Amino acid sequence: MSTRSFHQGVVRLFLASTLLLAGVSGCLNRASPEPEGALLAHIVSGPDAPQRVLMGLTQALETSKAGYDVMVYLDVDAVAIAVRGGEDVKLMDWQSSRKLIADLVAADVPIYVCPRCLATAGYQPEELREGIELASPDRLFEWTDSARIVTLDH
């Protein structure tokens, strides 16, 4: 075999391999029309832990914007951000908790509050901000029943 034939064979093999890999890569990287999975942002921290509160709300909003199903569940100390007149959690250049909650409500992301936690903190259901509802087992299981859930606790 001549050197020229050998080089032509190597070039052909390289081109064939490149085309094959490009085809496989194209199949693997093809975006699905709708993202699969869902996020449950479980926030237990309150105003005394601003980074935890704001990270949970921010992740929920960004995940929703990416097209995934999202639900926010507030309990323990987080109920303080769910009520009208509650503290607006702020930290450096992060969006505030009020702004993030308003954006989540506008994006139709369900936000639920633990009823027992709300009562323990001394609040009434009537004090909940617009778009935030009391959680119930039916609502939680209805939402989680049909989706693959990733839970992030803050």
Rosetta silent file (secondary structure, phi, psi, omega in degrees, C-alpha in Angstrom):
SEQUENCE: MSTRSFHQGVVRLFLASTLLLAGVSGCLNRASPEPEGALLAHIVSGPDAPQRVLMGLTQALETSKAGYDVMVYLDVDAVAIAVRGGEDVKLMDWQSSRKLIADLVAADVPIYVCPRCLATAGYQPEELREGIELASPDRLFEWTDSARIVTLDH
SCORE:     score description
SCORE:     0.000 S_00000001
   1 L     0.000  133.916 -179.012    0.000    0.000    0.000 S_00000001
   2 L   -78.701  162.234  178.870    1.367    3.384   -0.942 S_00000001
   3 H   -62.143  -38.843  179.734    1.711    6.246    1.495 S_00000001
   4 H   -63.507  -45.162  178.686   -0.873    8.209   -0.457 S_00000001
   5 H   -61.963  -40.584  179.392   -3.429    5.362   -0.241 S_00000001
   6 H   -61.814  -46.940 -179.610   -2.757    5.016    3.467 S_00000001
   7 H   -64.369  -38.663  177.202   -3.349    8.750    4.054 S_00000001
   8 H   -63.988  -39.604  177.810   -6.535    8.694    1.974 S_00000001
   9 H   -64.072  -42.027  178.375   -7.785    5.763    4.064 S_00000001
  10 H   -63.805  -43.201  179.066   -7.018    7.598    7.299 S_00000001
  11 H   -62.660  -43.604  178.752   -8.825   10.705    6.038 S_00000001
  12 H   -62.734  -43.527  178.904  -11.872    8.626    5.017 S_00000001
  13 H   -62.448  -42.893  178.617  -11.921    6.881    8.401 S_00000001
  14 H   -61.660  -46.469 -179.804  -11.652   10.239   10.167 S_00000001
  15 H   -64.070  -42.935  179.246  -14.493   11.744    8.115 S_00000001
  16 H   -63.256  -42.549  179.058  -16.721    8.704    8.621 S_00000001
  17 H   -63.995  -42.478  179.680  -16.058    8.760   12.385 S_00000001
  18 H   -62.572  -44.236  178.830  -16.752   12.477   12.562 S_00000001
  19 H   -64.505  -41.333  178.973  -20.061   12.102   10.714 S_00000001
  20 H   -63.082  -48.112  179.685  -21.081    9.170   12.910 S_00000001
  21 H   -64.287  -37.827  178.084  -20.248   11.040   16.105 S_00000001
  22 H   -63.488  -40.037  178.362  -22.013   14.161   14.870 S_00000001
  23 H   -65.519  -44.802  178.562  -25.142   12.115   14.177 S_00000001
  24 H   -65.121  -44.471  179.629  -25.072   10.450   17.593 S_00000001
  25 H   -61.272  -40.615  178.447  -24.338   13.750   19.293 S_00000001
  26 H   -61.886  -38.144  178.021  -27.228   15.397   17.454 S_00000001
  27 H   -68.405  -41.350 -177.483  -29.592   12.708   18.691 S_00000001
  28 H   -72.291  -32.882 -176.104  -28.358   12.988   22.262 S_00000001
  29 H   -93.254    1.424 -178.705  -28.417   16.782   22.368 S_00000001
  30 L   -65.502  123.590 -178.293  -31.798   17.215   20.725 S_00000001
  31 L   -72.857  135.731  176.181  -33.919   19.287   23.091 S_00000001
  32 L   -75.309  152.160 -176.767  -37.229   17.779   24.084 S_00000001
  33 L   -62.642  -29.304 -179.486  -40.247   19.984   23.379 S_00000001
  34 L  -139.654  128.598 -179.495  -41.093   20.189   27.072 S_00000001
  35 L   -60.034  145.827  177.558  -38.716   19.676   30.003 S_00000001
  36 L   -99.493  151.801  177.256  -39.405   16.642   32.139 S_00000001
  37 L   100.577  173.813 -177.776  -39.431   16.684   35.896 S_00000001
  38 E  -153.285  160.176 -179.514  -40.508   19.128   38.522 S_00000001
  39 E  -120.661  129.145  169.441  -39.097   21.066   41.449 S_00000001
  40 E  -106.247  109.449  177.453  -40.493   21.259   44.952 S_00000001
  41 E   -91.271  104.991 -177.479  -38.811   24.217   46.662 S_00000001
  42 E   -99.121  109.291 -176.372  -39.245   23.477   50.372 S_00000001
  43 E  -112.018  119.023  179.504  -38.340   26.571   52.380 S_00000001
  44 L  -109.426  -18.585 -176.990  -38.194   26.308   56.164 S_00000001
  45 L   -80.203  153.812 -179.821  -35.904   29.258   56.891 S_00000001
  46 L  -117.566 -159.589 -176.083  -37.213   32.700   57.668 S_00000001
  47 L   -56.986  -23.101  179.625  -35.997   36.293   57.684 S_00000001
  48 L   -76.974   -6.643  177.104  -33.078   35.426   59.971 S_00000001
  49 L  -130.483   68.559 -172.082  -31.565   33.307   57.147 S_00000001
  50 H   -59.101  -37.254 -178.336  -31.967   35.560   54.095 S_00000001
  51 H   -64.912  -38.889  178.728  -29.702   33.614   51.763 S_00000001
  52 H   -65.063  -44.873  179.773  -31.677   30.405   52.301 S_00000001
  53 H   -61.980  -51.838 -175.268  -34.998   32.156   51.731 S_00000001
  54 H   -69.618  -33.476  177.025  -33.879   34.052   48.649 S_00000001
  55 H   -65.471  -44.159  179.065  -32.016   31.084   47.150 S_00000001
  56 H   -60.967  -46.159  179.897  -35.116   28.893   47.428 S_00000001
  57 H   -67.513  -40.148  179.680  -37.376   31.501   45.846 S_00000001
  58 H   -65.479  -44.956  177.963  -34.830   32.368   43.151 S_00000001
  59 H   -61.040  -40.538  179.087  -34.275   28.719   42.204 S_00000001
  60 H   -61.700  -46.319 -178.560  -38.030   28.215   42.022 S_00000001
  61 H   -65.617  -45.962 -179.333  -38.490   31.223   39.733 S_00000001
  62 H   -64.608  -38.085  178.685  -35.558   30.362   37.453 S_00000001
  63 H   -66.717  -39.419  176.581  -36.674   26.728   37.192 S_00000001
  64 H   -63.627  -43.262  178.858  -40.190   27.858   36.287 S_00000001
  65 H   -61.984  -28.355  179.257  -38.803   30.205   33.623 S_00000001
  66 L   -78.792   -2.915  175.091  -36.910   27.230   32.164 S_00000001
  67 L    99.850    4.664 -179.894  -40.255   25.506   31.587 S_00000001
  68 L   -88.228  155.224  171.858  -40.315   23.051   34.470 S_00000001
  69 E   -72.919  137.601 -178.110  -43.223   22.500   36.841 S_00000001
  70 E  -138.411  143.542  170.099  -42.495   24.126   40.197 S_00000001
  71 E  -136.339  140.036  177.119  -44.221   24.272   43.557 S_00000001
  72 E  -109.335  131.908  177.892  -43.078   26.253   46.602 S_00000001
  73 E  -122.864  118.287 -178.850  -43.856   24.937   50.087 S_00000001
  74 E  -106.508  127.267  173.825  -43.286   27.283   53.034 S_00000001
  75 L  -147.041 -177.520 -176.899  -43.236   26.015   56.589 S_00000001
  76 H    50.755 -119.172 -175.630  -41.623   26.526   60.018 S_00000001
  77 H   -77.160  -17.044 -177.512  -39.976   30.006   59.965 S_00000001
  78 H   -70.124  -16.047  179.843  -40.724   30.679   56.289 S_00000001
  79 H   -61.754  -22.544 -179.733  -44.380   31.425   57.032 S_00000001
  80 H   -63.306  -24.201  179.119  -43.238   34.916   58.099 S_00000001
  81 H   -91.092   -5.072 -175.553  -42.628   35.835   54.442 S_00000001
  82 L   -92.301  -10.786 -174.790  -46.031   34.511   53.353 S_00000001
  83 E  -102.515  149.101  174.952  -48.188   37.011   55.211 S_00000001
  84 L   -60.796  135.979 -179.651  -49.174   40.545   54.262 S_00000001
  85 L    81.864   -2.121  177.012  -47.055   42.963   56.234 S_00000001
  86 L   -70.216  167.883 -177.400  -44.435   40.291   56.876 S_00000001
  87 L   -64.085  137.628  174.490  -40.767   41.107   56.598 S_00000001
  88 L   -90.885  105.723 -175.823  -39.404   41.703   53.096 S_00000001
  89 L   -74.018  129.253 -179.585  -36.214   39.641   53.100 S_00000001
  90 L  -134.024  151.278  177.264  -33.318   41.361   51.322 S_00000001
  91 L  -157.717  120.261  176.577  -29.664   40.519   50.793 S_00000001
  92 L    41.006 -122.527 -176.295  -27.044   42.419   48.780 S_00000001
  93 L   -97.837   14.309  177.094  -28.014   42.414   45.085 S_00000001
  94 L   -72.169  153.522  170.247  -30.607   39.603   45.313 S_00000001
  95 L   -68.220  150.124 -178.521  -34.221   40.349   44.447 S_00000001
  96 L   -74.273  161.978 -179.650  -36.303   40.775   47.602 S_00000001
  97 H   -62.908  -38.073  178.860  -38.631   38.074   48.881 S_00000001
  98 H   -62.349  -44.202  179.709  -41.697   40.203   48.085 S_00000001
  99 H   -64.451  -44.847 -179.546  -40.573   40.699   44.488 S_00000001
 100 H   -63.444  -42.656  178.911  -39.728   37.008   44.043 S_00000001
 101 H   -64.616  -43.133  177.994  -43.062   35.894   45.501 S_00000001
 102 H   -60.092  -41.623  179.217  -44.938   38.363   43.274 S_00000001
 103 H   -67.302  -38.349  177.550  -43.050   37.038   40.230 S_00000001
 104 H   -65.002  -43.574  178.330  -43.773   33.419   41.210 S_00000001
 105 H   -62.608  -43.256  179.023  -47.485   34.194   41.633 S_00000001
 106 H   -63.284  -28.803  179.446  -47.510   35.990   38.259 S_00000001
 107 L   -87.680    8.754  179.958  -45.890   32.898   36.711 S_00000001
 108 L    60.951   31.381  174.096  -48.691   30.710   38.141 S_00000001
 109 L   -84.418  122.422  179.210  -46.293   28.823   40.409 S_00000001
 110 L   -68.154  133.908  176.942  -48.326   27.400   43.298 S_00000001
 111 E  -122.706  120.757 -178.281  -47.115   28.566   46.719 S_00000001
 112 E  -117.912  150.994  179.381  -48.415   26.691   49.740 S_00000001
 113 E  -122.952  140.169  175.558  -48.024   27.285   53.464 S_00000001
 114 L   -66.593  119.580 -177.851  -48.171   24.735   56.263 S_00000001
 115 H   -62.035  -41.224 -179.044  -51.410   25.514   58.154 S_00000001
 116 H   -66.955  -38.883  178.523  -50.093   24.321   61.525 S_00000001
 117 H   -65.955  -38.914  178.577  -46.884   26.345   61.098 S_00000001
 118 H   -61.402  -46.901  179.795  -48.910   29.428   60.210 S_00000001
 119 H   -65.695  -41.405  179.769  -51.015   29.046   63.362 S_00000001
 120 H   -61.241  -34.594  179.102  -47.970   28.312   65.527 S_00000001
 121 L   -79.620   -2.775  176.880  -46.388   31.565   64.327 S_00000001
 122 L    88.541   17.196 -179.847  -49.549   33.423   65.388 S_00000001
 123 L  -105.243  156.811  176.393  -50.948   34.157   61.928 S_00000001
 124 L  -106.855  153.004  178.359  -54.406   33.570   60.486 S_00000001
 125 H   -55.394  -31.195 -179.751  -55.129   32.228   56.965 S_00000001
 126 H   -65.810  -16.503 -178.257  -56.720   35.589   56.092 S_00000001
 127 H   -86.810   -4.373 -178.863  -53.304   37.211   56.499 S_00000001
 128 E   -65.345  143.416  176.145  -51.724   35.271   53.625 S_00000001
 129 L   -64.947  154.661  178.839  -50.453   37.306   50.697 S_00000001
 130 L   -58.200  133.041  178.419  -52.420   37.138   47.473 S_00000001
 131 L    92.745   -7.531  177.853  -51.605   33.975   45.535 S_00000001
 132 E  -105.840  133.863 -175.616  -50.404   31.993   48.561 S_00000001
 133 E  -123.776  159.515  172.210  -52.656   29.222   49.835 S_00000001
 134 E   -69.938  138.617  177.769  -52.873   26.874   52.777 S_00000001
 135 L   -78.034  149.398  172.251  -51.442   23.479   51.983 S_00000001
 136 L  -140.231  153.009  178.670  -53.587   20.391   52.184 S_00000001
 137 H   -55.687  -39.268 -179.848  -52.655   16.748   51.643 S_00000001
 138 H   -59.578  -47.181 -179.130  -54.981   16.615   48.621 S_00000001
 139 H   -64.545  -43.409 -178.284  -53.275   19.549   46.892 S_00000001
 140 H   -65.275  -46.669 -177.823  -49.773   18.309   47.645 S_00000001
 141 H   -72.778  -31.397  175.572  -50.380   14.743   46.516 S_00000001
 142 H   -61.488  -42.145 -178.757  -52.365   15.854   43.468 S_00000001
 143 H   -72.421  -42.043 -174.891  -49.380   17.924   42.357 S_00000001
 144 H   -83.212  -13.688 -174.095  -46.701   15.363   43.189 S_00000001
 145 H   -64.552  -36.631 -171.026  -48.578   12.298   41.910 S_00000001
 146 L  -105.449    3.989 -174.581  -47.876   12.759   38.213 S_00000001
 147 L  -124.693  152.425  170.810  -44.416   14.300   38.159 S_00000001
 148 L   -82.045  120.746 -169.873  -40.843   13.268   38.803 S_00000001
 149 E  -106.882  135.495  166.933  -39.929   15.544   41.683 S_00000001
 150 E  -111.704  128.252 -179.298  -36.630   17.058   42.739 S_00000001
 151 E  -109.667  129.926  174.101  -36.826   18.625   46.195 S_00000001
 152 E  -117.104  121.943 -179.298  -34.512   21.402   47.338 S_00000001
 153 E   -99.564  134.254  179.403  -34.677   22.297   51.024 S_00000001
 154 L  -131.409    0.000    0.000  -33.714   25.763   52.220 S_00000001
